[in-house]
């Protein structure tokens, strides 16, 4: 494995009196699939939110490709190469699948509103290029035939995958997947595992939050385990599975067992 | 109930280019021939029909198209839209009476002034959302009116008198009562506005606005510079309102703060909602109906506003998404996906 693309150093996030993340430190290495697991409320989605700039961390440092993300606007973080999906699907329902992805590909357009209004050559060229690119991404994720359907009318599984395609549309270096398999049946999970590997093989780095242990263990190169906002394990899947602290975190409290 | 919008879109999408051109020409010809329909059922008793076509009908259409960019496309509730109309009108009034500039020269200045005030209002206001934004814009609309009411240069409550009519273009004279000429000129401005909105809707700006309207946080996290596009929506909406204002002042020759009350903002908002937020044809239809109806039923005298209100209530109950709602339909599905 190569150098870290993203590193969290002693990251702490407090909401009033609640400490959601406490002193969390880990690296995401380039072109790996890093699984991020933990019981409910362990702080997994909070990690995504602090990385993408939704929350400003209380203390610590988050560095992406060696640069601190502190105080950078959310859309600029995305432009810089970090894209995410959402745990509860947040597509733009009244737009077609293709338009959803194209809105993301607009991120790197040089032409803006004025160019679009007067139909400048740059704008036309970029429009054509992005339409092609968006269709490619839909095909890549395996939902190409749904391109012209409104996002809100798509089947659940397709919506989940469209979220991934949309995130890829921003041409990220690192993609954060927040429970992409939630609500999937076993066959769909197998399919998704293939897609995630395919994404990595295409040169992206993946940070994956997932509740389904078998999926995480199968697909991840490395797994970080959180519990009550603290990192309790960080290792290859086999070792994590046997870690007594991980077992305790998952089995110690009955309602959190998975 | 049949979906007129989808029917229309279907016919349009099936048509090839020459057919579309013919349809567009027919549509424009129909709109342009409206002033000649004074002898038919369209005539407005009591009010002068041709004058009604200019104001409120065409004026409302233009303003509704502008407001639709802000509310319909980007989902930003603006209750002070009349402010941009007023700024355009007062720019015309002030420059028209104090300098030798004519209407056509003032038009771009008025638009620029409206756009500039759009930035002034937009930059602080657009950091807020929803109800808070609505309140700020409401305040802005009132501020502009009250400034006009108190500023000596703007004539206080007497307003500005003797605003010049536009100079002749290609030998066509604009006199006080040549309503048709004003109507056709407005029609050209409206067509330009339609062109602008349609052009933007299918490109990056349209997608950005649409994504902001539906889920602003998701848009921001997908790399859409949401603030920039919200300000753009405001500024473009303002430019259309400003253009309407300049023309209005040059038509009525006299403006006063009373012409720019909150009621105008609300009426234009009603046009947008009544017609179908986000769909430009719906918005135009809404503005035509709401502009025309009160004058058509003027013979009811005092009862007319009651009837007008009733029509609004009944319509919004029957068609809560408006007369011609925004796109709900999809293109034909590949056959294997039909289940």
PDB file of N, CA, C and O in Angstrom, chain B residues 238-267:
ATOM      1  N   UNK B 238     -34.173  39.729 -10.899  1.00  0.00           N
ATOM      2  CA  UNK B 238     -34.209  41.182 -10.735  1.00  0.00           C
ATOM      3  C   UNK B 238     -34.096  41.884 -12.079  1.00  0.00           C
ATOM      4  O   UNK B 238     -34.765  42.887 -12.326  1.00  0.00           O
ATOM      5  N   UNK B 239     -33.264  41.360 -12.974  1.00  0.00           N
ATOM      6  CA  UNK B 239     -33.076  42.022 -14.266  1.00  0.00           C
ATOM      7  C   UNK B 239     -34.385  42.073 -15.042  1.00  0.00           C
ATOM      8  O   UNK B 239     -34.706  43.092 -15.661  1.00  0.00           O
ATOM      9  N   UNK B 240     -35.144  40.970 -14.988  1.00  0.00           N
ATOM     10  CA  UNK B 240     -36.424  40.958 -15.702  1.00  0.00           C
ATOM     11  C   UNK B 240     -37.393  41.948 -15.050  1.00  0.00           C
ATOM     12  O   UNK B 240     -38.074  42.710 -15.744  1.00  0.00           O
ATOM     13  N   UNK B 241     -37.427  41.955 -13.710  1.00  0.00           N
ATOM     14  CA  UNK B 241     -38.288  42.900 -13.006  1.00  0.00           C
ATOM     15  C   UNK B 241     -37.908  44.336 -13.319  1.00  0.00           C
ATOM     16  O   UNK B 241     -38.774  45.196 -13.507  1.00  0.00           O
ATOM     17  N   UNK B 242     -36.611  44.605 -13.400  1.00  0.00           N
ATOM     18  CA  UNK B 242     -36.134  45.946 -13.708  1.00  0.00           C
ATOM     19  C   UNK B 242     -36.552  46.389 -15.097  1.00  0.00           C
ATOM     20  O   UNK B 242     -37.007  47.517 -15.305  1.00  0.00           O
ATOM     21  N   UNK B 243     -36.428  45.465 -16.067  1.00  0.00           N
ATOM     22  CA  UNK B 243     -36.842  45.779 -17.430  1.00  0.00           C
ATOM     23  C   UNK B 243     -38.328  46.127 -17.454  1.00  0.00           C
ATOM     24  O   UNK B 243     -38.741  47.109 -18.095  1.00  0.00           O
ATOM     25  N   UNK B 244     -39.131  45.337 -16.744  1.00  0.00           N
ATOM     26  CA  UNK B 244     -40.567  45.605 -16.685  1.00  0.00           C
ATOM     27  C   UNK B 244     -40.816  46.992 -16.090  1.00  0.00           C
ATOM     28  O   UNK B 244     -41.659  47.746 -16.584  1.00  0.00           O
ATOM     29  N   UNK B 245     -40.039  47.326 -15.058  1.00  0.00           N
ATOM     30  CA  UNK B 245     -40.229  48.616 -14.398  1.00  0.00           C
ATOM     31  C   UNK B 245     -39.927  49.800 -15.312  1.00  0.00           C
ATOM     32  O   UNK B 245     -40.694  50.759 -15.369  1.00  0.00           O
ATOM     33  N   UNK B 246     -38.815  49.722 -16.030  1.00  0.00           N
ATOM     34  CA  UNK B 246     -38.446  50.802 -16.949  1.00  0.00           C
ATOM     35  C   UNK B 246     -39.570  51.023 -17.948  1.00  0.00           C
ATOM     36  O   UNK B 246     -40.019  52.150 -18.193  1.00  0.00           O
ATOM     37  N   UNK B 247     -40.038  49.945 -18.496  1.00  0.00           N
ATOM     38  CA  UNK B 247     -41.054  50.042 -19.526  1.00  0.00           C
ATOM     39  C   UNK B 247     -42.374  50.559 -18.956  1.00  0.00           C
ATOM     40  O   UNK B 247     -43.072  51.342 -19.598  1.00  0.00           O
ATOM     41  N   UNK B 248     -42.666  50.123 -17.763  1.00  0.00           N
ATOM     42  CA  UNK B 248     -43.904  50.552 -17.113  1.00  0.00           C
ATOM     43  C   UNK B 248     -43.898  52.075 -16.919  1.00  0.00           C
ATOM     44  O   UNK B 248     -44.879  52.753 -17.231  1.00  0.00           O
ATOM     45  N   UNK B 249     -42.772  52.590 -16.427  1.00  0.00           N
ATOM     46  CA  UNK B 249     -42.684  54.028 -16.172  1.00  0.00           C
ATOM     47  C   UNK B 249     -42.821  54.810 -17.471  1.00  0.00           C
ATOM     48  O   UNK B 249     -43.481  55.841 -17.528  1.00  0.00           O
ATOM     49  N   UNK B 250     -42.214  54.268 -18.522  1.00  0.00           N
ATOM     50  CA  UNK B 250     -42.229  54.968 -19.799  1.00  0.00           C
ATOM     51  C   UNK B 250     -43.600  54.884 -20.461  1.00  0.00           C
ATOM     52  O   UNK B 250     -43.914  55.646 -21.356  1.00  0.00           O
ATOM     53  N   UNK B 251     -44.411  53.957 -20.009  1.00  0.00           N
ATOM     54  CA  UNK B 251     -45.759  53.815 -20.565  1.00  0.00           C
ATOM     55  C   UNK B 251     -46.774  54.679 -19.809  1.00  0.00           C
ATOM     56  O   UNK B 251     -47.588  55.365 -20.407  1.00  0.00           O
ATOM     57  N   UNK B 252     -46.684  54.643 -18.463  1.00  0.00           N
ATOM     58  CA  UNK B 252     -47.706  55.358 -17.699  1.00  0.00           C
ATOM     59  C   UNK B 252     -47.374  56.833 -17.516  1.00  0.00           C
ATOM     60  O   UNK B 252     -48.219  57.603 -17.105  1.00  0.00           O
ATOM     61  N   UNK B 253     -46.115  57.215 -17.790  1.00  0.00           N
ATOM     62  CA  UNK B 253     -45.653  58.611 -17.729  1.00  0.00           C
ATOM     63  C   UNK B 253     -45.651  59.196 -16.323  1.00  0.00           C
ATOM     64  O   UNK B 253     -45.213  60.303 -16.100  1.00  0.00           O
ATOM     65  N   UNK B 254     -46.166  58.450 -15.389  1.00  0.00           N
ATOM     66  CA  UNK B 254     -46.260  58.956 -14.018  1.00  0.00           C
ATOM     67  C   UNK B 254     -46.123  57.783 -13.052  1.00  0.00           C
ATOM     68  O   UNK B 254     -46.808  56.788 -13.201  1.00  0.00           O
ATOM     69  N   UNK B 255     -45.213  57.894 -12.103  1.00  0.00           N
ATOM     70  CA  UNK B 255     -45.094  56.820 -11.112  1.00  0.00           C
ATOM     71  C   UNK B 255     -45.096  57.421  -9.713  1.00  0.00           C
ATOM     72  O   UNK B 255     -44.646  58.538  -9.494  1.00  0.00           O
ATOM     73  N   UNK B 256     -45.638  56.655  -8.789  1.00  0.00           N
ATOM     74  CA  UNK B 256     -45.673  57.076  -7.394  1.00  0.00           C
ATOM     75  C   UNK B 256     -45.487  55.838  -6.531  1.00  0.00           C
ATOM     76  O   UNK B 256     -45.703  54.714  -6.998  1.00  0.00           O
ATOM     77  N   UNK B 257     -45.084  56.029  -5.274  1.00  0.00           N
ATOM     78  CA  UNK B 257     -44.850  54.864  -4.410  1.00  0.00           C
ATOM     79  C   UNK B 257     -46.064  53.928  -4.338  1.00  0.00           C
ATOM     80  O   UNK B 257     -45.908  52.733  -4.153  1.00  0.00           O
ATOM     81  N   UNK B 258     -47.252  54.484  -4.532  1.00  0.00           N
ATOM     82  CA  UNK B 258     -48.457  53.658  -4.456  1.00  0.00           C
ATOM     83  C   UNK B 258     -48.527  52.584  -5.534  1.00  0.00           C
ATOM     84  O   UNK B 258     -49.284  51.628  -5.413  1.00  0.00           O
ATOM     85  N   UNK B 259     -47.765  52.768  -6.610  1.00  0.00           N
ATOM     86  CA  UNK B 259     -47.762  51.763  -7.672  1.00  0.00           C
ATOM     87  C   UNK B 259     -46.952  50.531  -7.295  1.00  0.00           C
ATOM     88  O   UNK B 259     -46.975  49.536  -8.002  1.00  0.00           O
ATOM     89  N   UNK B 260     -46.208  50.618  -6.198  1.00  0.00           N
ATOM     90  CA  UNK B 260     -45.243  49.557  -5.909  1.00  0.00           C
ATOM     91  C   UNK B 260     -45.451  48.957  -4.524  1.00  0.00           C
ATOM     92  O   UNK B 260     -44.522  48.796  -3.748  1.00  0.00           O
ATOM     93  N   UNK B 261     -46.690  48.637  -4.233  1.00  0.00           N
ATOM     94  CA  UNK B 261     -47.004  48.093  -2.912  1.00  0.00           C
ATOM     95  C   UNK B 261     -46.770  46.588  -2.882  1.00  0.00           C
ATOM     96  O   UNK B 261     -46.559  45.943  -3.910  1.00  0.00           O
ATOM     97  N   UNK B 262     -46.844  46.083  -1.675  1.00  0.00           N
ATOM     98  CA  UNK B 262     -46.686  44.648  -1.445  1.00  0.00           C
ATOM     99  C   UNK B 262     -47.654  43.838  -2.291  1.00  0.00           C
ATOM    100  O   UNK B 262     -47.386  42.711  -2.681  1.00  0.00           O
ATOM    101  N   UNK B 263     -48.807  44.454  -2.580  1.00  0.00           N
ATOM    102  CA  UNK B 263     -49.831  43.734  -3.328  1.00  0.00           C
ATOM    103  C   UNK B 263     -49.318  43.237  -4.678  1.00  0.00           C
ATOM    104  O   UNK B 263     -49.685  42.155  -5.133  1.00  0.00           O
ATOM    105  N   UNK B 264     -48.462  44.044  -5.315  1.00  0.00           N
ATOM    106  CA  UNK B 264     -47.912  43.615  -6.605  1.00  0.00           C
ATOM    107  C   UNK B 264     -47.074  42.351  -6.412  1.00  0.00           C
ATOM    108  O   UNK B 264     -47.226  41.371  -7.143  1.00  0.00           O
ATOM    109  N   UNK B 265     -46.207  42.369  -5.400  1.00  0.00           N
ATOM    110  CA  UNK B 265     -45.383  41.177  -5.131  1.00  0.00           C
ATOM    111  C   UNK B 265     -46.269  39.957  -4.974  1.00  0.00           C
ATOM    112  O   UNK B 265     -45.997  38.885  -5.517  1.00  0.00           O
ATOM    113  N   UNK B 266     -47.346  40.133  -4.208  1.00  0.00           N
ATOM    114  CA  UNK B 266     -48.206  38.990  -3.912  1.00  0.00           C
ATOM    115  C   UNK B 266     -48.964  38.539  -5.151  1.00  0.00           C
ATOM    116  O   UNK B 266     -49.097  37.344  -5.404  1.00  0.00           O
ATOM    117  N   UNK B 267     -49.412  39.499  -5.948  1.00  0.00           N
ATOM    118  CA  UNK B 267     -50.120  39.132  -7.182  1.00  0.00           C
ATOM    119  C   UNK B 267     -49.212  38.351  -8.131  1.00  0.00           C
ATOM    120  O   UNK B 267     -49.626  37.358  -8.714  1.00  0.00           O
TER     121      UNK B 267
END
